[in-house]
Short mmCIF file of C-alpha atoms in Angstrom, two decimals:
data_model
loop_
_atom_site.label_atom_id
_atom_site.label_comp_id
_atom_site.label_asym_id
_atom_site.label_seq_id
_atom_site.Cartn_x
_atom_site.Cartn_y
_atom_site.Cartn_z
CA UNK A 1 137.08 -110.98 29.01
CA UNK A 2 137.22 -114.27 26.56
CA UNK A 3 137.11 -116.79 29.67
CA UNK A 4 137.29 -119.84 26.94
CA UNK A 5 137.92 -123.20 28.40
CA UNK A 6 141.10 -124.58 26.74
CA UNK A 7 140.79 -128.13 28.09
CA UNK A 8 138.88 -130.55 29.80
CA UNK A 9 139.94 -133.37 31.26
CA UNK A 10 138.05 -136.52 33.72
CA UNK A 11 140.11 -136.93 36.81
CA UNK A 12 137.38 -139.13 38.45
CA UNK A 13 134.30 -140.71 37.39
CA UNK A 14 131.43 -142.82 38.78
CA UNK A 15 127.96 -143.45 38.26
CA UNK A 16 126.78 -140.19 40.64
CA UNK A 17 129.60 -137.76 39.17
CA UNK A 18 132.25 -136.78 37.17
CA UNK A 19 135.40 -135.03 38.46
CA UNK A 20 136.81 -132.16 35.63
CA UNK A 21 140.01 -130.40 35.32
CA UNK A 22 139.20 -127.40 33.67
CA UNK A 23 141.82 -125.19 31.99
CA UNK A 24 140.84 -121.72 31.05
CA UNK A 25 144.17 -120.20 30.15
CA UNK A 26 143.24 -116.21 30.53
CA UNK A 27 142.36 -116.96 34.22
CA UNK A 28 145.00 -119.21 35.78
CA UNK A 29 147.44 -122.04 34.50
CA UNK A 30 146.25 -124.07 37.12
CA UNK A 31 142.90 -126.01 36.35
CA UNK A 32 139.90 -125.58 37.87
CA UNK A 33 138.03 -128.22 39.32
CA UNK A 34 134.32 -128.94 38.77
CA UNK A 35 132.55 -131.56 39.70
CA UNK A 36 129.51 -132.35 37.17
CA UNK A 37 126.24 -134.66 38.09
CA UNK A 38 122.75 -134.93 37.29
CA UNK A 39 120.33 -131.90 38.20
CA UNK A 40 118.40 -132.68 40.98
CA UNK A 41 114.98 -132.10 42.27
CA UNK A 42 113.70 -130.77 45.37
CA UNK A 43 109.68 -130.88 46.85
CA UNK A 44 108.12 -128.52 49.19
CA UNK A 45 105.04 -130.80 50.06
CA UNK A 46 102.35 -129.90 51.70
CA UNK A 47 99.28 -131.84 53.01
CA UNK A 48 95.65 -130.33 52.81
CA UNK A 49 96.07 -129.68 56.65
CA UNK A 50 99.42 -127.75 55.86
CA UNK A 51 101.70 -129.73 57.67
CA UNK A 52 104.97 -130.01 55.34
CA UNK A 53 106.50 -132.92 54.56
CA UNK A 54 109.95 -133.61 55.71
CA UNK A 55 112.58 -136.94 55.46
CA UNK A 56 115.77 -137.65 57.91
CA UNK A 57 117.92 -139.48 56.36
CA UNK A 58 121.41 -140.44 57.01
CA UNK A 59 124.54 -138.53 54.81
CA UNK A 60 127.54 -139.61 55.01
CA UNK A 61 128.90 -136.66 53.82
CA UNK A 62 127.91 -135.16 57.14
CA UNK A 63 128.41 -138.14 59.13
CA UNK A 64 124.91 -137.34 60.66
CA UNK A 65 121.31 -137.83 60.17
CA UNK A 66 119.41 -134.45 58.60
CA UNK A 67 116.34 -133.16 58.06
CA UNK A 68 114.61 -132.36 54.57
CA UNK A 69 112.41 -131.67 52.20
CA UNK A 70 112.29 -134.70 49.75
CA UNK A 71 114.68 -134.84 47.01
CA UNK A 72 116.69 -136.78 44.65
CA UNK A 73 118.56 -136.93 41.27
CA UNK A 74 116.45 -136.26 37.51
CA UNK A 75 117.48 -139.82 36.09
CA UNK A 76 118.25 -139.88 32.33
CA UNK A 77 115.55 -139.49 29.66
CA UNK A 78 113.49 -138.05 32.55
CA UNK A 79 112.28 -134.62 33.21
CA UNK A 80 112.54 -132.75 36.68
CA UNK A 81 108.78 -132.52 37.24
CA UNK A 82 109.36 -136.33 36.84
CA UNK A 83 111.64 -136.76 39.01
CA UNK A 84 109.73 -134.81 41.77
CA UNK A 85 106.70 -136.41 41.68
CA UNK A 86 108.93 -139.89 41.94
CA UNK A 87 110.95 -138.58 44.70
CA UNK A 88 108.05 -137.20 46.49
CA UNK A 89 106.73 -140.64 46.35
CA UNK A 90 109.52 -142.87 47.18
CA UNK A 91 111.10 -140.89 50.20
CA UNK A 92 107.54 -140.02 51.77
CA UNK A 93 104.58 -142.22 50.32
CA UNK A 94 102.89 -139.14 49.31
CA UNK A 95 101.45 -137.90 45.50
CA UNK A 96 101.03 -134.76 44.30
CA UNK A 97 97.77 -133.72 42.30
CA UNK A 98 100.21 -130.89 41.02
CA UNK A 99 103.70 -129.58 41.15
CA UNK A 100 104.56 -126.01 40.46
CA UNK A 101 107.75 -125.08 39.55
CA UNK A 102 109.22 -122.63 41.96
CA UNK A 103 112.57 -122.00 40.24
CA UNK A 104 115.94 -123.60 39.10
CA UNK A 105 118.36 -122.66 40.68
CA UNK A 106 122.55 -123.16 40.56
CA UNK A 107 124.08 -124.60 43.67
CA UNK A 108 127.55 -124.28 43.68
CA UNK A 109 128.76 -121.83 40.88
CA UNK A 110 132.11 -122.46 42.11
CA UNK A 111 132.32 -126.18 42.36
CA UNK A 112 128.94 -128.07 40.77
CA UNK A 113 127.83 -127.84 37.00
CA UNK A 114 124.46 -129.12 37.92
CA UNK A 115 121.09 -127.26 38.68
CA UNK A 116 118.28 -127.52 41.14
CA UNK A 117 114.63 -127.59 40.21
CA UNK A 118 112.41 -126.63 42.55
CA UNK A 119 108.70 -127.27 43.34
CA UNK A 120 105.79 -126.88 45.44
CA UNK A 121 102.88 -129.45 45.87
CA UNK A 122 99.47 -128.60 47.86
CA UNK A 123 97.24 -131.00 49.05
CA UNK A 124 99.64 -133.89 48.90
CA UNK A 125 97.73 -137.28 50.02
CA UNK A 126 99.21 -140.65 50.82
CA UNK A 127 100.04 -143.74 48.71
CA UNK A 128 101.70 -146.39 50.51
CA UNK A 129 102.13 -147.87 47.46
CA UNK A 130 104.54 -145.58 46.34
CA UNK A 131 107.57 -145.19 48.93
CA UNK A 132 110.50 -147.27 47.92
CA UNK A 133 112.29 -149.28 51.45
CA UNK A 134 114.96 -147.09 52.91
CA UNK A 135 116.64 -148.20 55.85
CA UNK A 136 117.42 -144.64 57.26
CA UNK A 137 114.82 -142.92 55.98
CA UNK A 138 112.56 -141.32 58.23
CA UNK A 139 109.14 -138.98 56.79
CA UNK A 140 108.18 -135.96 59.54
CA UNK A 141 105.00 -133.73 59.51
CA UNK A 142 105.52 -130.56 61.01
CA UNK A 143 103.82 -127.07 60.81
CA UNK A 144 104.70 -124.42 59.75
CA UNK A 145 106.09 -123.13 62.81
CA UNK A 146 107.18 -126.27 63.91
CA UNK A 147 109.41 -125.90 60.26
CA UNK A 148 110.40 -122.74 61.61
CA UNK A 149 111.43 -123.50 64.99
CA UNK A 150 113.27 -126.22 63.46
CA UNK A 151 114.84 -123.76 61.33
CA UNK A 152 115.79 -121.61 64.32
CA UNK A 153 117.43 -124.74 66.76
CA UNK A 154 119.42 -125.51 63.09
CA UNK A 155 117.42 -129.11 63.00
CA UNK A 156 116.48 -128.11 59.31
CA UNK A 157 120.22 -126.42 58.45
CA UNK A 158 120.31 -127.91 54.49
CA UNK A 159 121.06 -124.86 52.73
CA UNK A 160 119.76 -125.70 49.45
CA UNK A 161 116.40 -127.02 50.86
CA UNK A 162 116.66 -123.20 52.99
CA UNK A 163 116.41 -121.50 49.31
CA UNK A 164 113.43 -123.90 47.95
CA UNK A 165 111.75 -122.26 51.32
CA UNK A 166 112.77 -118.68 50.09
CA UNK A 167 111.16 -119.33 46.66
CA UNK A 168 108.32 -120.69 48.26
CA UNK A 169 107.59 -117.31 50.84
CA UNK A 170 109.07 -115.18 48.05
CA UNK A 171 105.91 -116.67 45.13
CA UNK A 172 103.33 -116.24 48.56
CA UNK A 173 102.97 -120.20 48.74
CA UNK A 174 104.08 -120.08 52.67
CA UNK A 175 103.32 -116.95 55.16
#
């Protein structure tokens, strides 16, 4: 199988994405459509009494207020432990004496050409001076089992945030 991508073309473009038209002529004459932005970070933060940090925030994708860990975008000429430690500041007020990358994952294979870093951060302590004003942002403490009850009553139903969770239990950093 060559799978080569015979063109490329920008159907829409704006300053969070780019829409592609892919053309890969061994699969299908019809392109394919892929939607390219930045990589993006995501924080499992802990504090040294292991409640986990969380944000509700407003998408308008959803239409509805939802509940995460923090994240954001890895802005230009800066790397994704960067961008965590920013994030993690920003959305919550909180600083990380460390980050540990948990993985990178893909999101969408199908749809996104864009890639996930993960990370964990113990012992997290606040910084007032660091959040950013948000108008719909909310920051949450829960436990653990709070997280998971949460989890259960699908009050914590962002599937990519659910996989930075399964890293997490998978390299022993939550029971």
């Amino acid at each position: 199988m060559k799978n080569e991508c015979s063109s490329v073309k920008t159907v829409f473009e704006s300053r969070w994405m780019r829409l592609l038209a892919k053309t890969y002529e061994d699969l299908s004459s019809e392109p394919f459509y892929v939607v390219e932005a930045s990589d993006y970070v995501s924080v499992l933060a802990m504090t040294p009494q292991r409640e986990i940090v969380l944000v509700r925030q407003f998408r308008p994708a959803v239409g509805k207020a939802t509940l995460e860990l923090p994240s954001g975008h890895v802005d230009a000429e800066e790397s994704p432990e960067g961008a965590a430690g920013r994030e993690l500041g920003e959305e919550t007020g909180y600083k990380a004496p460390r980050l540990e990358l948990l993985g990178v994952l893909e999101p969408d294979t199908g749809r996104l050409a864009n890639r996930m870093h993960c990370y964990f951060a113990e012992n997290v302590v606040r910084d007032e001076g660091l959040m950013t004003e948000e108008e719909s942002l909310e920051v949450i403490l829960c436990s653990e089992r709070e997280l998971i009850q949460k989890i259960e009553s699908n009050q914590f139903s962002h599937a990519l945030h659910l996989a930075v969770l399964a890293l997490a239990k998978l390299k022993g950093r939550i029971p």
